[in-house]
GROMACS .gro file of C-alpha atoms in nm:
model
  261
    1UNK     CA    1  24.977   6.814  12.410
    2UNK     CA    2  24.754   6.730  12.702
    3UNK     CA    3  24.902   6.454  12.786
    4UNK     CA    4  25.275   6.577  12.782
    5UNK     CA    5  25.162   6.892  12.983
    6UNK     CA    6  25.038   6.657  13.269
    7UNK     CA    7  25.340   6.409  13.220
    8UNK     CA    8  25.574   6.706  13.309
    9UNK     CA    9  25.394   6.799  13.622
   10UNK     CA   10  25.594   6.513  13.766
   11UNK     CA   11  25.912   6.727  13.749
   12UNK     CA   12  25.790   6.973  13.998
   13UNK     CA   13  25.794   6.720  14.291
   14UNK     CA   14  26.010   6.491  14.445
   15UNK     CA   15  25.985   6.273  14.785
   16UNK     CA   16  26.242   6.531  14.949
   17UNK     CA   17  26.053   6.793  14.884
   18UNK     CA   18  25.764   6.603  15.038
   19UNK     CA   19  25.906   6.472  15.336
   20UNK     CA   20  26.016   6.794  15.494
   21UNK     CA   21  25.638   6.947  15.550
   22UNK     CA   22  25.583   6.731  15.808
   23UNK     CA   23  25.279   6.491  15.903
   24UNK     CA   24  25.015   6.824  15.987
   25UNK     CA   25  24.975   6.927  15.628
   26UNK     CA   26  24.973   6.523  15.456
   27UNK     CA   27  24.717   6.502  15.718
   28UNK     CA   28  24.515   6.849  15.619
   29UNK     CA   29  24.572   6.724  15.254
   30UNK     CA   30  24.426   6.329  15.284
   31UNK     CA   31  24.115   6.515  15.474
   32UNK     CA   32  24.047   6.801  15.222
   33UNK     CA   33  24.066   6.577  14.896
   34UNK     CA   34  23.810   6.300  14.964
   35UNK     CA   35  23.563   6.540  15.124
   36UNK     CA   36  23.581   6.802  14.817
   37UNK     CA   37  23.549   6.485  14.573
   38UNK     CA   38  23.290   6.321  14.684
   39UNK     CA   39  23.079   6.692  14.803
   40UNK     CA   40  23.137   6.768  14.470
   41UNK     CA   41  22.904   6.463  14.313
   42UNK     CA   42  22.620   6.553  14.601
   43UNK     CA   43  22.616   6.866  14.541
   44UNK     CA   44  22.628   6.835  14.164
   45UNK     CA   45  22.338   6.603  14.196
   46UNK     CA   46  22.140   6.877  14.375
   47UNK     CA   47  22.240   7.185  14.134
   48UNK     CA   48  22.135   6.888  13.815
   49UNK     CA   49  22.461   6.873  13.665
   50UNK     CA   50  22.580   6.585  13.481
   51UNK     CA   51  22.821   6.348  13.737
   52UNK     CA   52  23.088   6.370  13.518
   53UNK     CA   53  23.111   6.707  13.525
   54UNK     CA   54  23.072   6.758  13.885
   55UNK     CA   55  23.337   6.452  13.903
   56UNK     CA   56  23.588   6.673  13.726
   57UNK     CA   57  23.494   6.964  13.947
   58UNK     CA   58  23.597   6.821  14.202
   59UNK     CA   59  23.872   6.680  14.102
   60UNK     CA   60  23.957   7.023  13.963
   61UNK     CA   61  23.889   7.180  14.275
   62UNK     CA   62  24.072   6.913  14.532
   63UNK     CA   63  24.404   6.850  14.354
   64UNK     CA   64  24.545   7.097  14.104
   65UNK     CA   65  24.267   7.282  13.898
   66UNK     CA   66  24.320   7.306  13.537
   67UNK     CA   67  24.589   6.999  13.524
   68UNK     CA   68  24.350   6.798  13.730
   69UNK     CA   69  24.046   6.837  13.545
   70UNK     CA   70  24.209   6.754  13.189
   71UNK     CA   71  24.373   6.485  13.300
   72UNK     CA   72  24.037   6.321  13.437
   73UNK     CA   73  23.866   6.423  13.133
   74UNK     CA   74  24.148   6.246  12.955
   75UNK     CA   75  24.031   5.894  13.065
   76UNK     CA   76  23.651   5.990  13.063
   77UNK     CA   77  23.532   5.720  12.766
   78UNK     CA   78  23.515   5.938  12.454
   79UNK     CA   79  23.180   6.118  12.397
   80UNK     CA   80  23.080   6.112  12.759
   81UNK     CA   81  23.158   6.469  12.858
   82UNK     CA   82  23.151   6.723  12.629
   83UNK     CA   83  23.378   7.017  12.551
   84UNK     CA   84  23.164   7.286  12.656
   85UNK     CA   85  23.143   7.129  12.988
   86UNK     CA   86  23.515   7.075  13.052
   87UNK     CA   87  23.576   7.412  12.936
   88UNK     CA   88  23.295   7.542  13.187
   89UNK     CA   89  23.497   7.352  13.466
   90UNK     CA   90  23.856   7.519  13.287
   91UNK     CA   91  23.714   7.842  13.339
   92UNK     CA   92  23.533   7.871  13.661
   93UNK     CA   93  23.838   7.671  13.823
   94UNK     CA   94  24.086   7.910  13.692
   95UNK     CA   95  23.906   8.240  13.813
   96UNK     CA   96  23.808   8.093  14.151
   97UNK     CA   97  24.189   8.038  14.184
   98UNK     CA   98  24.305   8.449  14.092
   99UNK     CA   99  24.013   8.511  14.325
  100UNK     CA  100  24.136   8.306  14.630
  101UNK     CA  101  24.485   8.395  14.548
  102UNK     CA  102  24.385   8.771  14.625
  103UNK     CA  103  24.164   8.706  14.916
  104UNK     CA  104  24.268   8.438  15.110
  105UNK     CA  105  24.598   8.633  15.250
  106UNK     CA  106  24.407   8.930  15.428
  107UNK     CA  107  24.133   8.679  15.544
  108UNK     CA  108  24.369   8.479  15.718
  109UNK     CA  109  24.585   8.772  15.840
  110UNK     CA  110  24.226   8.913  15.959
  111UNK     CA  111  24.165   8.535  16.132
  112UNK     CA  112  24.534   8.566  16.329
  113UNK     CA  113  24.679   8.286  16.188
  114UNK     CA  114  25.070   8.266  16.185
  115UNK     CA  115  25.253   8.270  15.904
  116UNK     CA  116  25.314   7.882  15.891
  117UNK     CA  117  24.954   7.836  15.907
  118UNK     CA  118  24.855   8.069  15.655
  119UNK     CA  119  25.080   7.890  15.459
  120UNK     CA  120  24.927   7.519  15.494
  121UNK     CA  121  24.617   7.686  15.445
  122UNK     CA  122  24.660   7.817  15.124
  123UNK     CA  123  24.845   7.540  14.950
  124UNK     CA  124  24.523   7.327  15.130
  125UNK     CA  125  24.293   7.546  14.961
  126UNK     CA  126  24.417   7.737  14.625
  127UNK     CA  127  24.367   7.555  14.287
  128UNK     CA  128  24.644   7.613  14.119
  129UNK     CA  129  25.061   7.563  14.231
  130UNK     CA  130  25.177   7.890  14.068
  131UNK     CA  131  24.891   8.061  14.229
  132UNK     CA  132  24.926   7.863  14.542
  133UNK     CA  133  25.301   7.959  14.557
  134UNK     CA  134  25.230   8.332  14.494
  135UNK     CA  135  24.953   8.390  14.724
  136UNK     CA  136  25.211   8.216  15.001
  137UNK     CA  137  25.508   8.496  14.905
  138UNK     CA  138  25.300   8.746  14.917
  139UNK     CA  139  25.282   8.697  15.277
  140UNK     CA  140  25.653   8.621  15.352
  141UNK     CA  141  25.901   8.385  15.255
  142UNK     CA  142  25.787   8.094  15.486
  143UNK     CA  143  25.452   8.098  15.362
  144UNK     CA  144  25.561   8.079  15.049
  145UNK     CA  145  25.730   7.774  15.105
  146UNK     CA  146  25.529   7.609  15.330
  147UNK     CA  147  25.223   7.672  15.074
  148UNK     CA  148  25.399   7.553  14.762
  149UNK     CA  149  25.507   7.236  14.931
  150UNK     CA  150  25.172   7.143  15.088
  151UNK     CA  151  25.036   7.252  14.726
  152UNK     CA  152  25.263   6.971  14.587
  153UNK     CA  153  25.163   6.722  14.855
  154UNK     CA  154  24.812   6.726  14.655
  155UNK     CA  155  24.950   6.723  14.327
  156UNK     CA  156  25.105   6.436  14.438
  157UNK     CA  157  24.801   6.227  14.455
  158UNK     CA  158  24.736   6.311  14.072
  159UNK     CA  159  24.883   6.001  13.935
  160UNK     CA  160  24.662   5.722  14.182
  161UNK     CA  161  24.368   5.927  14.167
  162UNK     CA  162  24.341   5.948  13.777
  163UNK     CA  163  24.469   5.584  13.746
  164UNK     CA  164  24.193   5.499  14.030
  165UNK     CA  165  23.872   5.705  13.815
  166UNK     CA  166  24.025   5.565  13.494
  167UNK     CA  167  23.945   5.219  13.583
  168UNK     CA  168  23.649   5.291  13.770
  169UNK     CA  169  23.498   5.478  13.480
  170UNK     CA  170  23.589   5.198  13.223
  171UNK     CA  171  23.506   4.918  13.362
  172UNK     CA  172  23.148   4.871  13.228
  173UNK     CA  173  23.181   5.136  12.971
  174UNK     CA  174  23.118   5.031  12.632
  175UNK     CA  175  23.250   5.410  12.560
  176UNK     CA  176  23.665   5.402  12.474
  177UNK     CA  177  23.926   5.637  12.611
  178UNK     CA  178  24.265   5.576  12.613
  179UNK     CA  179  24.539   5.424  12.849
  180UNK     CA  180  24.677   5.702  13.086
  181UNK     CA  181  24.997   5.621  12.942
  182UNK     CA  182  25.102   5.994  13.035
  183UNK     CA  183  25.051   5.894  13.435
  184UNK     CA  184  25.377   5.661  13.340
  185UNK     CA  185  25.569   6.002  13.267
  186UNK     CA  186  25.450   6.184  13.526
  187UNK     CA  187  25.571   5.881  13.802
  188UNK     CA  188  25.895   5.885  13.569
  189UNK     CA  189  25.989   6.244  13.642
  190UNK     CA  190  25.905   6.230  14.005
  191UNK     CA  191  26.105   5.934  14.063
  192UNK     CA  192  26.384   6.114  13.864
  193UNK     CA  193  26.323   6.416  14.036
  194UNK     CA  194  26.350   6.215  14.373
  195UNK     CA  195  26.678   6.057  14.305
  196UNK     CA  196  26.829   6.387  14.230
  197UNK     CA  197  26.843   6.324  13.855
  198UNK     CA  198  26.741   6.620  13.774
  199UNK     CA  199  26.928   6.957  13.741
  200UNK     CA  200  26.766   7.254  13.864
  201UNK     CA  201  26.768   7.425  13.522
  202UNK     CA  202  26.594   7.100  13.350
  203UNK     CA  203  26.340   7.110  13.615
  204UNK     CA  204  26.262   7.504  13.560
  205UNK     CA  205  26.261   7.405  13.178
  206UNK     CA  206  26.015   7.169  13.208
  207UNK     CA  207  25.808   7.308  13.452
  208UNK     CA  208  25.747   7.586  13.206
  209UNK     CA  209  25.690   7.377  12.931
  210UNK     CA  210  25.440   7.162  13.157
  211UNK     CA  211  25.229   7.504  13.214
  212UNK     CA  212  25.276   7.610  12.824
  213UNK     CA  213  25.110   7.306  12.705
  214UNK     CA  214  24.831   7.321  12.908
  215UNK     CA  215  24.793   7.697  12.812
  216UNK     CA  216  24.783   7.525  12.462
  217UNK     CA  217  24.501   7.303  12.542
  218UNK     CA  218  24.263   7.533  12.700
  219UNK     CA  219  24.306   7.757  12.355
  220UNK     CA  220  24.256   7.429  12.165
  221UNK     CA  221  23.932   7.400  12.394
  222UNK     CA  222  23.842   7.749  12.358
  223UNK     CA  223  23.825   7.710  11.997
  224UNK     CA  224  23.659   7.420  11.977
  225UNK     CA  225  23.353   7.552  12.219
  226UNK     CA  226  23.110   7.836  12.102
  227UNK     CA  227  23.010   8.089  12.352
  228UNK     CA  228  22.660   8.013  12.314
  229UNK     CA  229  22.729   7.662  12.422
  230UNK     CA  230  22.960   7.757  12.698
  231UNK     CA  231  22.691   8.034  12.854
  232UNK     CA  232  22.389   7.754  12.809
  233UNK     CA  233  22.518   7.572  13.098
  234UNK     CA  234  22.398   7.869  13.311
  235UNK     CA  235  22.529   7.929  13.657
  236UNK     CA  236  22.524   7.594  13.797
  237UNK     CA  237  22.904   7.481  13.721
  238UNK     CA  238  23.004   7.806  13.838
  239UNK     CA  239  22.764   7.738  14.163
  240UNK     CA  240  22.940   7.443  14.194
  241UNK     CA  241  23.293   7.492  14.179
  242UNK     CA  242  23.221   7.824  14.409
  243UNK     CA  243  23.046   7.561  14.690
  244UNK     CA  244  23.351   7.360  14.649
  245UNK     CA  245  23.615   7.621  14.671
  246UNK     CA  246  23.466   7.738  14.974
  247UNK     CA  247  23.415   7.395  15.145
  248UNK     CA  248  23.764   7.352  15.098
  249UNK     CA  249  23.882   7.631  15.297
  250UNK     CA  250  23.662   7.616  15.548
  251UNK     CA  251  23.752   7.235  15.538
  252UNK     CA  252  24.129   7.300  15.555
  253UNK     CA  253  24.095   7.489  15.831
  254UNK     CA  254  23.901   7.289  16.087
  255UNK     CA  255  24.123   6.965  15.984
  256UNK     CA  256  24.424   7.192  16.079
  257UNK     CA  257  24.240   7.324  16.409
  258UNK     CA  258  24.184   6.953  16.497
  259UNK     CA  259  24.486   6.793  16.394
  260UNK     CA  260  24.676   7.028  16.609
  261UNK     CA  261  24.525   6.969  16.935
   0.00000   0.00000   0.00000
């Protein structure tokens, strides 16, 4: 179920959709990601988590949230991270998101930034693409646009990135996790989506179906986690993924400020 949900996200983009935001937010994006990754294992290190879970944080955190943490956990060697700790990441990620989604708009209305701007800015910074998306029309109708395409521009890098850590992780492990196979079906669908392949209504259909299993898989997580378990981690992943969330804005917005001068 996992897999398929993450396999689907590659109907959502295509390289048209891609090309027409322009170099400024690529450039925004390819700053923001590597700095919230690797902050994320410092900063982990200093709060005492374990570097797989700040490693998913981040992941979580720079790319798409919930998608992007389960699909790192998914080529994790088995027994290295454990439930309670992807679920604490599943969590924090998704209310961080609802929280910037509602407070992200006024800030930046309060900071004077244009409507375009606001726009990069919070498909730079917000976790999630549905969230990203609404957040954006909730400003006006370019925002909206500009923030779910920028949004897509770092689910984009899903595929290398989780084909990058899944070698990286494996390579002396004696642990065993499986083949990314579903990276092969989320490169399918963009490439199909790219060529034009696929009709709008498919692409709505699957989209939804992406977002249902992975609605499936935090239940299947949910159930598989006590609460005691889940509240022993304390405050630190939250800590973390907070830190991270707000590095990225702030982070987003000075690589905008300089790559516009």
């Amino acid at each position: 179920m996992l897999r398929i949900g993450i396999a689907l996200l590659g109907a959502r983009i295509g390289v048209e959709q891609l090309m027409t935001v322009g170099s400024l937010p690529l450039l925004v994006v390819l700053t923001c990601v590597p700095i919230t990754i690797g902050s994320a294992l410092l900063l982990g290190r200093w709060l005492g988590l374990p570097s797989l879970q700040s490693l998913v944080a981040g992941v979580a955190v720079a790319i798409c949230g919930v998608s992007a943490a389960v699909a790192v956990a998914a080529v994790i060697p088995q027994g290295k991270l454990e439930d309670r700790r992807l679920l604490g990441v599943v969590v924090g990620v998704t209310a961080l998101g609802t929280l910037s989604m509602l407070a992200l708009p006024p800030l930046f209305a309060l900071l004077g930034y244009s409507d375009p701007q606001t726009g990069l800015l919070l498909g730079a910074s917000i976790h999630d693409v549905a969230q990203a998306a609404g957040a954006g029309y909730l400003v006006s109708d370019t925002a909206g646009d500009i923030a779910t395409l920028t949004k897509l521009l770092r689910v984009a890098l899903l595929a290398p990135l989780v084909i990058l850590l899944g070698a990286l992780l494996n390579r002396h492990s004696t642990g065993k996790a499986e083949h990314p196979w579903f990276l092969l079906g989320f490169v399918t669908l963009f490439g199909m989506n790219s060529l034009g392949w696929l009709p709008e209504e498919l692409r709505q259909a699957l989209a939804s179906t992406s977002q249902a299993c992975l609605l499936v898989v935090m239940a299947a997580l949910g159930m598989r986690t006590s609460l005691p378990s889940l509240f022993a981690q304390g405050w630190r992943p939250f800590a973390l993924l907070t830190l991270l969330t707000i590095l990225l804005v702030i982070t987003a917005m000075a690589s905008m400020a300089i790559y516009s001068l």
